[in-house]
Coordinates of C-alpha atoms and ligand atoms in Angstrom, one line a residue:
M12 CA 16.9 -30.8 15.9
F13 CA 17.8 -34.5 16.2
K14 CA 20.5 -35.6 18.6
V15 CA 22.8 -38.4 17.7
L16 CA 25.1 -40.1 20.2
V17 CA 28.2 -41.9 18.9
S18 CA 29.4 -44.3 21.6
D19 CA 32.2 -46.2 19.8
P20 CA 35.1 -45.0 17.6
I21 CA 33.5 -44.5 14.2
S22 CA 35.2 -42.9 11.2
D23 CA 34.8 -39.2 11.0
M24 CA 34.4 -39.6 7.2
G25 CA 30.9 -41.0 8.0
I26 CA 30.0 -38.9 11.0
Q27 CA 30.9 -35.8 9.0
Q28 CA 27.7 -35.9 6.9
L29 CA 25.7 -36.0 10.2
M30 CA 27.7 -33.1 11.5
D31 CA 27.1 -31.1 8.3
A32 CA 23.3 -31.6 8.5
Q33 CA 21.5 -28.5 9.7
D34 CA 18.9 -30.6 11.6
I35 CA 21.4 -32.9 13.4
S36 CA 23.7 -32.5 16.4
V37 CA 26.3 -35.1 17.2
D38 CA 27.9 -36.0 20.5
K39 CA 30.9 -38.4 20.5
K40 CA 31.3 -40.2 23.8
P41 CA 33.2 -43.5 23.2
G42 CA 33.8 -45.9 26.1
L43 CA 30.7 -45.3 28.2
S44 CA 29.7 -47.9 30.7
E45 CA 26.1 -49.2 30.6
D46 CA 25.2 -47.0 33.6
E47 CA 26.7 -43.9 31.9
L48 CA 24.8 -44.7 28.7
V49 CA 21.5 -45.3 30.5
A50 CA 22.0 -41.9 32.3
I51 CA 22.2 -39.9 29.1
I52 CA 20.5 -41.9 26.3
G53 CA 17.1 -40.4 27.1
Q54 CA 18.0 -37.2 25.2
Y55 CA 19.1 -38.8 22.0
D56 CA 17.2 -39.8 18.8
A57 CA 19.8 -42.0 17.4
L58 CA 22.7 -44.1 18.7
L59 CA 25.7 -45.1 16.6
V60 CA 27.8 -48.1 17.8
R61 CA 30.4 -50.7 16.7
S62 CA 30.9 -53.9 18.7
Q63 CA 32.0 -52.5 22.0
T64 CA 28.8 -50.8 23.2
R65 CA 26.3 -53.2 24.6
V66 CA 22.9 -51.8 23.7
T67 CA 20.9 -53.7 26.4
E68 CA 17.2 -53.7 27.3
R69 CA 18.0 -51.1 30.0
V70 CA 19.6 -48.8 27.4
M71 CA 16.5 -49.2 25.1
E72 CA 14.1 -48.6 28.0
A73 CA 16.0 -45.4 29.0
G74 CA 16.1 -44.3 25.4
K75 CA 12.6 -42.7 25.4
Q76 CA 13.3 -40.7 22.2
L77 CA 15.4 -43.3 20.5
K78 CA 14.3 -44.0 17.0
V79 CA 17.3 -45.8 15.6
V80 CA 20.4 -47.7 16.7
G81 CA 22.9 -47.8 13.8
R82 CA 25.7 -50.5 13.8
A83 CA 28.7 -49.4 11.8
G84 CA 29.5 -53.0 10.8
V85 CA 27.8 -56.4 10.4
G86 CA 27.2 -58.2 13.7
V87 CA 24.4 -57.0 15.9
D88 CA 24.9 -59.5 18.7
N89 CA 25.7 -56.6 21.1
I90 CA 22.3 -55.1 20.5
D91 CA 19.1 -56.5 22.1
L92 CA 17.0 -56.7 19.0
E93 CA 13.9 -58.0 20.8
A94 CA 13.9 -55.0 23.2
A95 CA 14.4 -52.6 20.2
T96 CA 11.5 -54.2 18.2
Q97 CA 9.2 -54.1 21.2
R98 CA 9.8 -50.3 21.5
G99 CA 9.6 -49.6 17.8
I100 CA 13.3 -48.7 17.7
I101 CA 14.8 -49.5 14.3
V102 CA 18.2 -51.3 14.3
I103 CA 20.2 -51.0 11.1
N104 CA 23.7 -52.2 10.2
A105 CA 26.2 -51.6 7.4
P106 CA 26.5 -55.2 6.0
D107 CA 28.6 -54.6 2.9
G108 CA 31.4 -52.2 3.9
N109 CA 33.7 -54.5 5.7
T110 CA 33.3 -57.8 3.8
I111 CA 36.6 -57.6 1.8
T112 CA 38.6 -56.3 4.8
T113 CA 37.4 -59.1 7.0
C114 CA 38.1 -61.6 4.3
E115 CA 41.6 -60.3 3.9
H116 CA 42.2 -60.5 7.6
T117 CA 41.0 -64.1 7.5
F118 CA 43.7 -64.8 4.9
A119 CA 46.3 -62.9 7.0
M120 CA 45.4 -65.1 9.9
M121 CA 45.3 -68.3 7.8
M122 CA 48.8 -67.6 6.4
A123 CA 50.1 -66.5 9.7
V124 CA 49.0 -69.8 11.4
A125 CA 50.4 -71.8 8.4
R126 CA 53.8 -70.1 8.6
H127 CA 54.0 -69.3 12.4
I128 CA 54.6 -65.6 11.6
P129 CA 53.8 -64.2 15.1
Q130 CA 55.8 -66.8 16.9
A131 CA 58.8 -66.4 14.5
Y132 CA 58.7 -62.7 14.8
L133 CA 58.8 -62.7 18.5
K134 CA 61.8 -65.0 18.6
T135 CA 63.6 -63.0 15.9
V136 CA 63.2 -59.6 17.5
G137 CA 64.2 -61.3 20.8
G138 CA 67.6 -62.0 19.3
V139 CA 67.1 -65.7 18.5
W140 CA 67.8 -66.9 15.0
D141 CA 65.6 -70.0 15.0
R142 CA 64.8 -71.5 11.6
K143 CA 64.1 -75.1 12.7
S144 CA 61.1 -74.5 14.9
F145 CA 58.9 -72.8 12.4
V146 CA 58.5 -75.1 9.4
G147 CA 55.1 -74.4 8.0
V148 CA 52.7 -75.8 5.5
E149 CA 51.6 -74.7 2.1
L150 CA 48.0 -73.7 1.3
R151 CA 48.3 -75.2 -2.2
N152 CA 46.4 -78.5 -2.6
K153 CA 44.9 -78.3 0.9
V154 CA 41.2 -78.6 1.6
L155 CA 39.6 -75.5 3.1
G156 CA 36.3 -75.9 4.9
V157 CA 34.2 -72.7 5.0
L158 CA 31.3 -72.7 7.5
G159 CA 29.0 -69.9 6.6
M160 CA 29.0 -69.0 2.9
G161 CA 27.5 -65.5 3.2
R162 CA 29.3 -62.3 2.1
I163 CA 32.6 -62.9 3.8
G164 CA 32.7 -66.7 3.5
S165 CA 32.1 -66.4 -0.3
E166 CA 34.9 -64.0 -0.7
V167 CA 37.2 -66.2 1.3
A168 CA 36.3 -69.2 -0.9
K169 CA 37.0 -67.1 -4.0
R170 CA 40.4 -66.1 -2.9
A171 CA 41.3 -69.6 -1.6
K172 CA 41.0 -70.9 -5.1
A173 CA 43.7 -68.5 -6.2
F174 CA 45.9 -70.2 -3.6
G175 CA 45.2 -73.6 -5.3
M176 CA 43.0 -74.8 -2.4
E177 CA 40.0 -77.1 -2.7
I178 CA 37.0 -75.7 -1.0
M179 CA 34.2 -77.4 1.0
G180 CA 31.4 -75.1 1.9
Y181 CA 28.5 -75.4 4.4
D182 CA 25.6 -73.0 4.8
P183 CA 21.9 -73.7 5.2
F184 CA 21.2 -71.4 2.3
L185 CA 23.8 -72.8 0.0
T186 CA 22.3 -74.7 -2.9
E187 CA 24.0 -77.4 -5.0
E188 CA 23.6 -75.1 -8.0
R189 CA 25.3 -72.1 -6.4
A190 CA 28.1 -74.3 -4.9
E191 CA 28.7 -75.7 -8.4
K192 CA 28.8 -72.2 -9.9
M193 CA 31.3 -71.1 -7.3
G194 CA 33.4 -74.2 -7.9
I195 CA 33.1 -75.5 -4.3
K196 CA 31.9 -78.7 -2.8
L197 CA 28.6 -78.5 -0.9
S198 CA 29.3 -80.3 2.4
S199 CA 28.0 -80.9 5.9
V200 CA 29.7 -79.7 9.0
E201 CA 30.7 -83.3 9.7
D202 CA 32.2 -83.7 6.1
I203 CA 34.3 -80.6 6.7
V204 CA 35.5 -81.6 10.1
R205 CA 36.5 -85.0 8.9
N206 CA 38.2 -84.0 5.7
A207 CA 39.5 -80.4 5.7
D208 CA 43.0 -79.3 6.4
F209 CA 42.0 -75.8 7.2
M210 CA 38.7 -74.5 8.5
T211 CA 37.3 -71.0 8.8
V212 CA 33.9 -69.9 10.3
H213 CA 31.9 -67.0 8.9
T214 CA 28.5 -67.3 10.5
P215 CA 26.8 -65.0 13.0
L216 CA 26.7 -66.1 16.6
T217 CA 23.2 -67.5 17.1
P218 CA 21.9 -70.2 19.5
E219 CA 22.4 -72.6 16.6
T220 CA 26.0 -71.7 15.8
R221 CA 27.1 -71.4 19.4
H222 CA 29.8 -74.0 19.9
M223 CA 29.0 -75.6 16.5
I224 CA 32.6 -76.7 16.7
G225 CA 32.9 -78.3 20.1
K226 CA 34.1 -81.4 21.8
A227 CA 32.1 -83.8 19.6
Q228 CA 33.5 -82.2 16.4
F229 CA 37.1 -82.2 17.7
E230 CA 36.7 -86.0 18.4
I231 CA 36.1 -86.8 14.8
M232 CA 38.4 -84.1 13.3
K233 CA 41.1 -84.8 10.8
P234 CA 44.4 -84.6 12.7
G235 CA 46.5 -81.6 11.8
M236 CA 43.6 -79.2 11.2
R237 CA 44.3 -75.5 11.3
I238 CA 41.3 -73.3 12.4
V239 CA 40.5 -69.6 11.9
N240 CA 37.8 -67.7 13.6
C241 CA 37.3 -64.1 12.3
A242 CA 33.6 -64.2 12.8
R243 CA 32.4 -64.3 16.5
G244 CA 33.8 -65.7 19.7
G245 CA 31.6 -68.7 20.8
I246 CA 31.1 -70.3 17.4
I247 CA 34.1 -72.5 18.3
D248 CA 34.2 -73.7 21.9
E249 CA 37.4 -72.1 23.2
Y250 CA 38.1 -74.6 26.0
A251 CA 37.4 -77.6 23.7
L252 CA 39.8 -76.1 21.2
V253 CA 42.6 -75.7 23.6
E254 CA 42.2 -79.3 24.6
A255 CA 42.2 -80.4 20.9
V256 CA 45.4 -78.4 20.3
D257 CA 47.1 -79.9 23.4
Q258 CA 46.1 -83.4 22.2
G259 CA 47.6 -82.7 18.8
I260 CA 44.3 -82.9 16.9
V261 CA 44.5 -79.2 15.9
A262 CA 47.9 -78.1 14.6
G263 CA 47.2 -74.4 15.1
A264 CA 44.5 -71.8 15.5
A265 CA 44.1 -68.1 14.7
F266 CA 41.4 -66.2 16.5
D267 CA 40.4 -62.6 16.0
V268 CA 37.3 -62.8 18.3
F269 CA 36.6 -64.1 21.8
E270 CA 33.6 -65.3 23.7
V271 CA 34.2 -62.4 26.1
E272 CA 36.0 -59.4 24.8
P273 CA 38.5 -58.3 25.8
P274 CA 39.6 -61.7 27.2
T275 CA 40.8 -62.0 30.8
E276 CA 44.5 -62.0 31.4
D277 CA 44.5 -65.7 32.2
H278 CA 42.6 -66.7 29.0
P279 CA 44.3 -69.9 27.7
F280 CA 44.7 -68.6 24.2
L281 CA 47.0 -65.8 25.3
K282 CA 50.0 -67.7 26.2
H283 CA 49.5 -70.8 24.0
P284 CA 52.3 -71.4 21.5
K285 CA 50.1 -72.8 18.8
I286 CA 47.2 -70.2 19.1
I287 CA 47.6 -66.8 17.6
V288 CA 45.3 -63.9 18.3
T289 CA 44.3 -60.4 17.2
P290 CA 42.0 -58.0 19.1
H291 CA 38.9 -58.1 16.9
L292 CA 40.7 -56.4 14.0
G293 CA 38.7 -58.1 11.2
A294 CA 37.0 -54.9 10.2
S295 CA 39.7 -52.5 11.1
T296 CA 41.0 -51.0 7.9
V297 CA 40.8 -47.4 6.9
E298 CA 38.7 -48.4 3.9
A299 CA 36.2 -50.5 5.7
Q300 CA 35.7 -48.0 8.6
E301 CA 35.0 -45.3 6.1
N302 CA 32.6 -47.5 4.2
V303 CA 30.6 -48.6 7.2
A304 CA 30.5 -45.2 8.8
I305 CA 29.3 -43.5 5.6
D306 CA 26.7 -46.2 5.0
V307 CA 25.3 -46.2 8.5
S308 CA 25.3 -42.4 8.9
E309 CA 23.4 -42.1 5.6
Q310 CA 20.7 -44.5 6.7
V311 CA 20.4 -42.9 10.1
L312 CA 19.9 -39.6 8.4
H313 CA 17.1 -41.1 6.3
I314 CA 15.4 -42.6 9.3
L315 CA 15.4 -39.4 11.3
R316 CA 14.0 -37.5 8.3
N317 CA 11.4 -40.1 7.7
E318 CA 12.8 -41.0 4.3
P319 CA 13.1 -44.5 2.8
F320 CA 16.0 -46.4 4.2
R321 CA 17.7 -49.8 3.9
N322 CA 19.5 -52.4 6.0
A323 CA 17.0 -52.6 8.9
V324 CA 17.9 -55.7 10.9
N325 CA 14.6 -55.9 12.8
M326 CA 12.4 -55.5 9.8
P327 CA 12.3 -57.8 6.8
P328 CA 13.7 -56.2 3.7
I329 CA 11.3 -55.4 0.8
P330 CA 12.5 -56.5 -2.7
A331 CA 12.5 -53.6 -5.2
D332 CA 9.7 -55.1 -7.4
V333 CA 7.5 -55.7 -4.4
L334 CA 8.1 -52.2 -3.2
N335 CA 7.3 -50.7 -6.6
K336 CA 3.9 -52.4 -6.5
L337 CA 3.0 -51.8 -2.9
Q338 CA 4.5 -48.3 -2.1
P339 CA 1.6 -46.3 -3.7
Y340 CA -0.8 -48.1 -1.3
F341 CA 1.1 -47.6 1.9
S342 CA -0.6 -44.4 2.9
L343 CA -4.0 -45.6 1.9
G344 CA -3.5 -48.8 3.9
E345 CA -2.6 -46.8 7.0
R346 CA -5.6 -44.6 6.6
L347 CA -8.0 -47.5 6.1
G348 CA -6.5 -49.0 9.3
S349 CA -7.0 -45.8 11.2
F350 CA -10.5 -45.3 9.7
I351 CA -11.8 -48.8 10.7
A352 CA -10.2 -48.5 14.2
Q353 CA -12.0 -45.2 14.8
L354 CA -15.3 -46.6 13.4
T355 CA -15.4 -49.8 15.5
E356 CA -16.3 -50.2 19.1
G357 CA -15.0 -52.9 21.5
A358 CA -11.8 -54.7 22.0
V359 CA -10.2 -55.8 18.7
E360 CA -10.0 -59.6 18.2
E361 CA -9.3 -60.1 14.5
I362 CA -8.1 -58.1 11.6
T363 CA -8.9 -59.4 8.1
V364 CA -7.1 -57.8 5.2
S365 CA -8.2 -58.7 1.7
Y366 CA -6.1 -57.9 -1.3
S367 CA -7.7 -58.1 -4.8
G368 CA -6.2 -57.2 -8.1
D369 CA -2.5 -57.4 -9.1
V370 CA -1.2 -56.3 -5.7
A371 CA -2.2 -59.8 -4.6
D372 CA 0.5 -61.2 -6.8
V373 CA 3.3 -60.1 -4.5
D374 CA 4.1 -60.6 -0.8
T375 CA 1.7 -58.1 0.8
Q376 CA 3.1 -58.3 4.3
P377 CA 4.8 -54.9 4.1
L378 CA 1.4 -53.3 3.3
T379 CA -0.3 -55.3 6.0
R380 CA 2.2 -53.7 8.4
H381 CA 1.0 -50.3 7.4
I382 CA -2.7 -51.3 7.9
V383 CA -2.0 -52.8 11.3
K384 CA 0.0 -49.7 12.2
G385 CA -3.0 -47.6 11.3
I386 CA -5.3 -49.7 13.5
L387 CA -3.0 -50.0 16.5
S388 CA -2.0 -46.3 16.4
H389 CA -5.6 -45.4 17.2
H390 CA -5.7 -47.7 20.2
L391 CA -2.1 -47.4 21.5
G392 CA -1.2 -43.9 20.4
S393 CA 0.8 -43.0 17.3
E394 CA 3.9 -42.4 19.4
Q395 CA 4.0 -46.0 20.5
V396 CA 3.4 -47.7 17.2
N397 CA 5.5 -47.8 14.0
L398 CA 6.4 -50.1 11.1
V399 CA 9.0 -51.9 13.1
N400 CA 6.8 -53.0 16.0
S401 CA 3.2 -53.0 14.5
M402 CA 3.1 -56.7 13.8
H403 CA 5.0 -57.5 17.0
L404 CA 2.5 -55.5 19.1
A405 CA -0.4 -57.1 17.4
K406 CA 1.0 -60.6 18.1
Q407 CA 1.8 -59.6 21.7
R408 CA -1.9 -58.6 22.1
G409 CA -3.1 -61.9 20.7
L410 CA -4.7 -60.3 17.6
N411 CA -5.5 -62.7 14.8
I412 CA -4.4 -61.2 11.5
V413 CA -6.0 -63.0 8.5
T414 CA -4.8 -62.2 4.9
Q415 CA -7.0 -63.1 1.9
K416 CA -6.1 -62.7 -1.7
S417 CA -8.0 -62.8 -4.9
N418 CA -7.4 -61.6 -8.4
A419 CA -10.9 -60.1 -9.0
A420 CA -11.0 -56.5 -7.8
K421 CA -14.6 -55.8 -8.4
G422 CA -14.1 -53.3 -11.2
F423 CA -11.0 -51.6 -9.6
T424 CA -7.4 -52.3 -10.6
N425 CA -6.7 -53.1 -7.0
L426 CA -8.9 -53.2 -3.9
L427 CA -7.8 -53.2 -0.3
S428 CA -10.4 -54.2 2.2
V429 CA -10.0 -54.2 6.0
T430 CA -12.4 -55.9 8.3
L431 CA -12.1 -55.4 12.0
R432 CA -13.8 -57.9 14.3
T433 CA -14.2 -56.8 17.9
K434 CA -16.0 -58.2 20.9
K435 CA -19.0 -56.1 20.0
E436 CA -19.2 -55.9 16.2
E437 CA -17.6 -56.4 12.8
R438 CA -17.0 -53.5 10.4
L439 CA -15.4 -53.2 7.0
V440 CA -13.8 -50.5 5.0
A441 CA -12.3 -50.8 1.5
G442 CA -10.3 -48.4 -0.6
T443 CA -8.4 -48.1 -3.8
L444 CA -6.3 -45.7 -5.9
L445 CA -8.2 -44.2 -8.7
N446 CA -6.3 -43.0 -11.7
G447 CA -6.3 -39.2 -11.6
Y448 CA -8.2 -39.0 -8.3
G449 CA -5.8 -40.6 -5.9
A450 CA -6.8 -42.6 -2.8
R451 CA -10.6 -43.3 -2.3
I452 CA -12.6 -45.1 0.2
V453 CA -15.1 -47.1 -2.0
Q454 CA -17.0 -49.2 0.5
I455 CA -18.0 -48.9 4.2
D456 CA -19.6 -52.0 5.5
K457 CA -22.0 -53.1 2.8
F458 CA -22.4 -49.6 1.3
P459 CA -20.6 -48.4 -1.8
V460 CA -19.2 -44.8 -1.3
D461 CA -16.6 -42.5 -2.9
V462 CA -14.7 -40.6 -0.3
A463 CA -11.2 -39.2 -0.1
P464 CA -9.6 -40.7 3.0
E465 CA -8.4 -37.4 4.6
G466 CA -9.3 -34.7 7.0
N467 CA -12.3 -34.5 9.4
L468 CA -15.0 -37.0 8.4
I469 CA -18.4 -37.6 10.0
L470 CA -20.0 -41.0 9.3
V471 CA -23.8 -40.9 9.9
S472 CA -25.9 -44.1 9.9
H473 CA -29.5 -43.4 9.2
N474 CA -32.7 -44.6 7.4
D475 CA -33.1 -43.7 3.7
K476 CA -35.9 -41.2 4.2
P477 CA -36.5 -37.7 2.6
G478 CA -35.3 -34.7 4.6
I479 CA -32.3 -36.3 6.3
I480 CA -29.7 -34.3 4.3
G481 CA -31.4 -31.1 5.2
R482 CA -31.5 -31.9 8.9
V483 CA -27.9 -32.8 9.0
G484 CA -27.0 -29.6 7.1
T485 CA -29.0 -27.5 9.5
L486 CA -27.5 -29.1 12.6
L487 CA -23.9 -28.6 11.4
G488 CA -24.6 -25.1 10.0
S489 CA -26.1 -24.0 13.3
N490 CA -22.9 -25.2 15.1
D491 CA -20.7 -23.3 12.6
V492 CA -19.3 -26.5 11.0
N493 CA -18.9 -26.1 7.3
I494 CA -19.5 -29.2 5.1
A495 CA -16.9 -29.6 2.3
T496 CA -18.2 -32.8 0.7
M497 CA -21.2 -35.2 1.3
Q498 CA -21.8 -38.7 0.1
V499 CA -24.8 -40.9 0.7
G500 CA -24.8 -44.7 0.2
R501 CA -27.7 -47.2 0.5
K502 CA -28.3 -50.7 -0.6
I503 CA -32.1 -50.5 -1.1
V504 CA -34.6 -47.6 -1.4
G505 CA -35.9 -46.7 2.0
G506 CA -33.5 -49.1 3.8
A507 CA -30.5 -48.6 6.0
A508 CA -28.1 -45.9 4.7
I509 CA -24.9 -44.1 5.5
M510 CA -23.8 -40.6 4.9
V511 CA -20.1 -39.6 4.9
L512 CA -19.4 -35.9 5.3
T513 CA -16.1 -34.1 5.1
V514 CA -16.1 -31.0 7.3
D515 CA -13.6 -28.2 7.7
K516 CA -12.9 -28.6 11.4
G517 CA -13.4 -30.9 14.4
V518 CA -17.0 -31.4 15.5
P519 CA -17.8 -30.7 19.2
K520 CA -18.9 -33.9 21.1
N521 CA -22.3 -32.5 21.9
V522 CA -23.1 -32.0 18.2
L523 CA -22.4 -35.6 17.5
T524 CA -24.8 -36.6 20.3
D525 CA -27.4 -34.2 18.9
F526 CA -27.3 -36.2 15.6
A527 CA -28.8 -39.2 17.3
Q528 CA -31.7 -37.1 18.5
L529 CA -32.7 -36.3 14.9
P530 CA -35.5 -38.5 13.4
D531 CA -34.3 -41.4 11.4
I532 CA -30.6 -40.9 12.4
N533 CA -29.1 -43.8 14.4
N534 CA -25.7 -42.4 15.2
A535 CA -22.9 -40.2 14.0
K536 CA -19.1 -40.8 14.4
E537 CA -16.3 -38.4 13.8
I538 CA -13.2 -39.9 12.1
I539 CA -10.0 -37.9 11.8
L540 CA -7.5 -38.9 9.1
F541 CA -4.2 -37.1 8.8
Ligands
NAI9 N1 36.1 -60.0 13.0 C1 35.4 -58.9 12.6 O1 35.8 -57.8 12.8 C2 34.2 -59.1 11.7 C3 33.4 -60.1 11.9 N2 32.2 -60.2 11.2 C4 31.4 -61.4 11.4 O2 31.4 -62.3 10.4 C5 30.2 -63.0 10.3 C6 29.8 -63.1 8.8 O3 29.6 -61.9 8.2 P1 28.9 -61.7 6.8 O4 29.5 -62.7 5.9 O5 29.0 -60.3 6.4 O6 27.4 -62.2 7.1 P2 26.4 -62.9 6.1 O7 25.1 -62.7 6.7 O8 26.6 -62.4 4.7 O9 26.8 -64.4 6.2 C7 26.5 -65.2 7.3 C8 26.2 -66.6 6.7 O10 26.1 -67.5 7.8 C9 25.1 -68.4 7.4 N3 24.7 -69.2 8.5 C10 23.8 -68.9 9.5 N4 23.6 -69.9 10.3 C11 24.5 -70.9 9.9 C12 24.8 -72.2 10.4 N5 24.2 -72.7 11.5 N6 25.7 -72.9 9.7 C13 26.3 -72.4 8.6 N7 26.1 -71.2 8.1 C14 25.2 -70.5 8.8 C15 24.0 -67.6 6.8 O11 23.2 -68.4 6.0 C16 24.8 -66.6 6.0 O12 25.0 -67.0 4.6 C17 29.2 -62.2 11.2 O13 29.1 -62.9 12.4 C18 29.9 -60.9 11.4 O14 29.5 -60.4 12.6 C19 32.0 -59.4 10.2 C20 32.8 -58.3 9.9 C21 34.0 -58.1 10.7
HPV10 O1 31.1 -55.9 11.6 C1 31.3 -56.8 12.5 O2 30.5 -57.7 12.7 C2 32.5 -56.7 13.3 O3 32.7 -57.6 14.1 C3 33.3 -55.6 13.3 O4 33.4 -55.1 14.6 P1 34.0 -53.6 15.0 O5 33.1 -52.6 14.2 O6 35.4 -53.6 14.5 O7 33.8 -53.5 16.4

């Protein structure tokens, strides 16, 4: 039974499918402090949050069973991604479900600031009929600057056109071609600051976007600018903004988000006549909350059940065409990694992965992850290593990972070969998928073989002399170990050779030592592949 903790208010429409699942139990405990969360997180396999819960390194550390943190929304700046990755905890979000809702809130804020709606409302319900103080401006024929042209920014730009606005857009990933297609002007931050009448930000909060609109930008800003922030507090420097409003540079601002949430009572926005605010409501519609809750719950369910999932934030996504090509090799890759790690002695220094055949045509990094996972699981324990942290752990340990590619696959459609260099030696294993036979190991060091990579294997290195097979059979037989398959490989007659046996059960340690006592046998190693 998997235990899921929901620590923020998340729509029941999504949680329901978790509650309905036979293998899941759900606890809803919104509003926990960090200490309270740390105290209980150890018993949970999954944590579901929105933006309130801070999933800190302490929380991750205490989450000994934690496999996934699901964010019902987009921004993951409340989650310590580095701490999660280090511990192999998958972080996923629900990036699509609240795009339109947040875009619409941005418009609500833009129109509210253009027409002084909150201020006028307050006066009217207070009994004052004041029509003079609230003369607004039209959106039509105004220039809107959009910083961050991702999902939300693009939707904002689309709708702004319906209002007759001219749009300037900035995003490091926005190409001239796409800008033209969208009918917007590709611009720099400075262009926007100098020329726009309205400005709205839709980037994540990163070290790069933090205070991207600050004192320096307000100094060159077109007077009369109106600014909206429905993305993240901190993208616009709050104190520099207040100053710019007071100096008459900024005519009005509408903020849904704050650098610290909730803001303290004395926050300068809260009583400012030209700044309007909402309490981080961008994603708060019935529709968006259902969308993100359903989406994130579905993915959490997949992760807990070890099924394919999407929207991992701390793992690069795999495009469908790449996945189609690589997926059949994932299990083989992991087994080759495990095989070579068990075979090799000494501290690992370098892993070389060679891809030949048409797998080499795509980005093979996802497959390398599986191979590295196989290798590290042997050394660090399979509990510690997974696909999220395998590359990270390798890097942390200073392992050099070399990838080689070639189109010639030595007679196979595709060939994966893994070489492990340790302080003591360098060993190689290669494998492929054979039509109708499945995964096979086809080379060990310099010897060609044909072995299924599964079960209990014994790898014997010996001299190519008559009588060896008989001696090995007798030794195993007298220890009640049944041989299922046997393969012998050599390069030249009478030279060095290897024998790979598949046996029906684990081999006692003393039997392995006995191998080396037999004439012409150098050593024997047991390799277990699950
Ligand atoms: N107020 C609220 O309740 C909500 C806020 N948000 C926030 O809105 C923001 C945007 O969300 P989406 O559009 O879904 O994300 P997205 O990932 O689709 O778009 C973000 C865009 O920002 C761009 N970007 C990154 N660094 C940049 C920089 N230095 N300058 C300009 N552009 C930069 C990226 O290239 C990307 O295109 C996020 O921070 C998210 O957390 C999202 C939903 C609700
Ligand atoms: O999705 C996002 O990034 C948001 O900011 C929405 O936050 P919330 O889920 O409403 O706490």
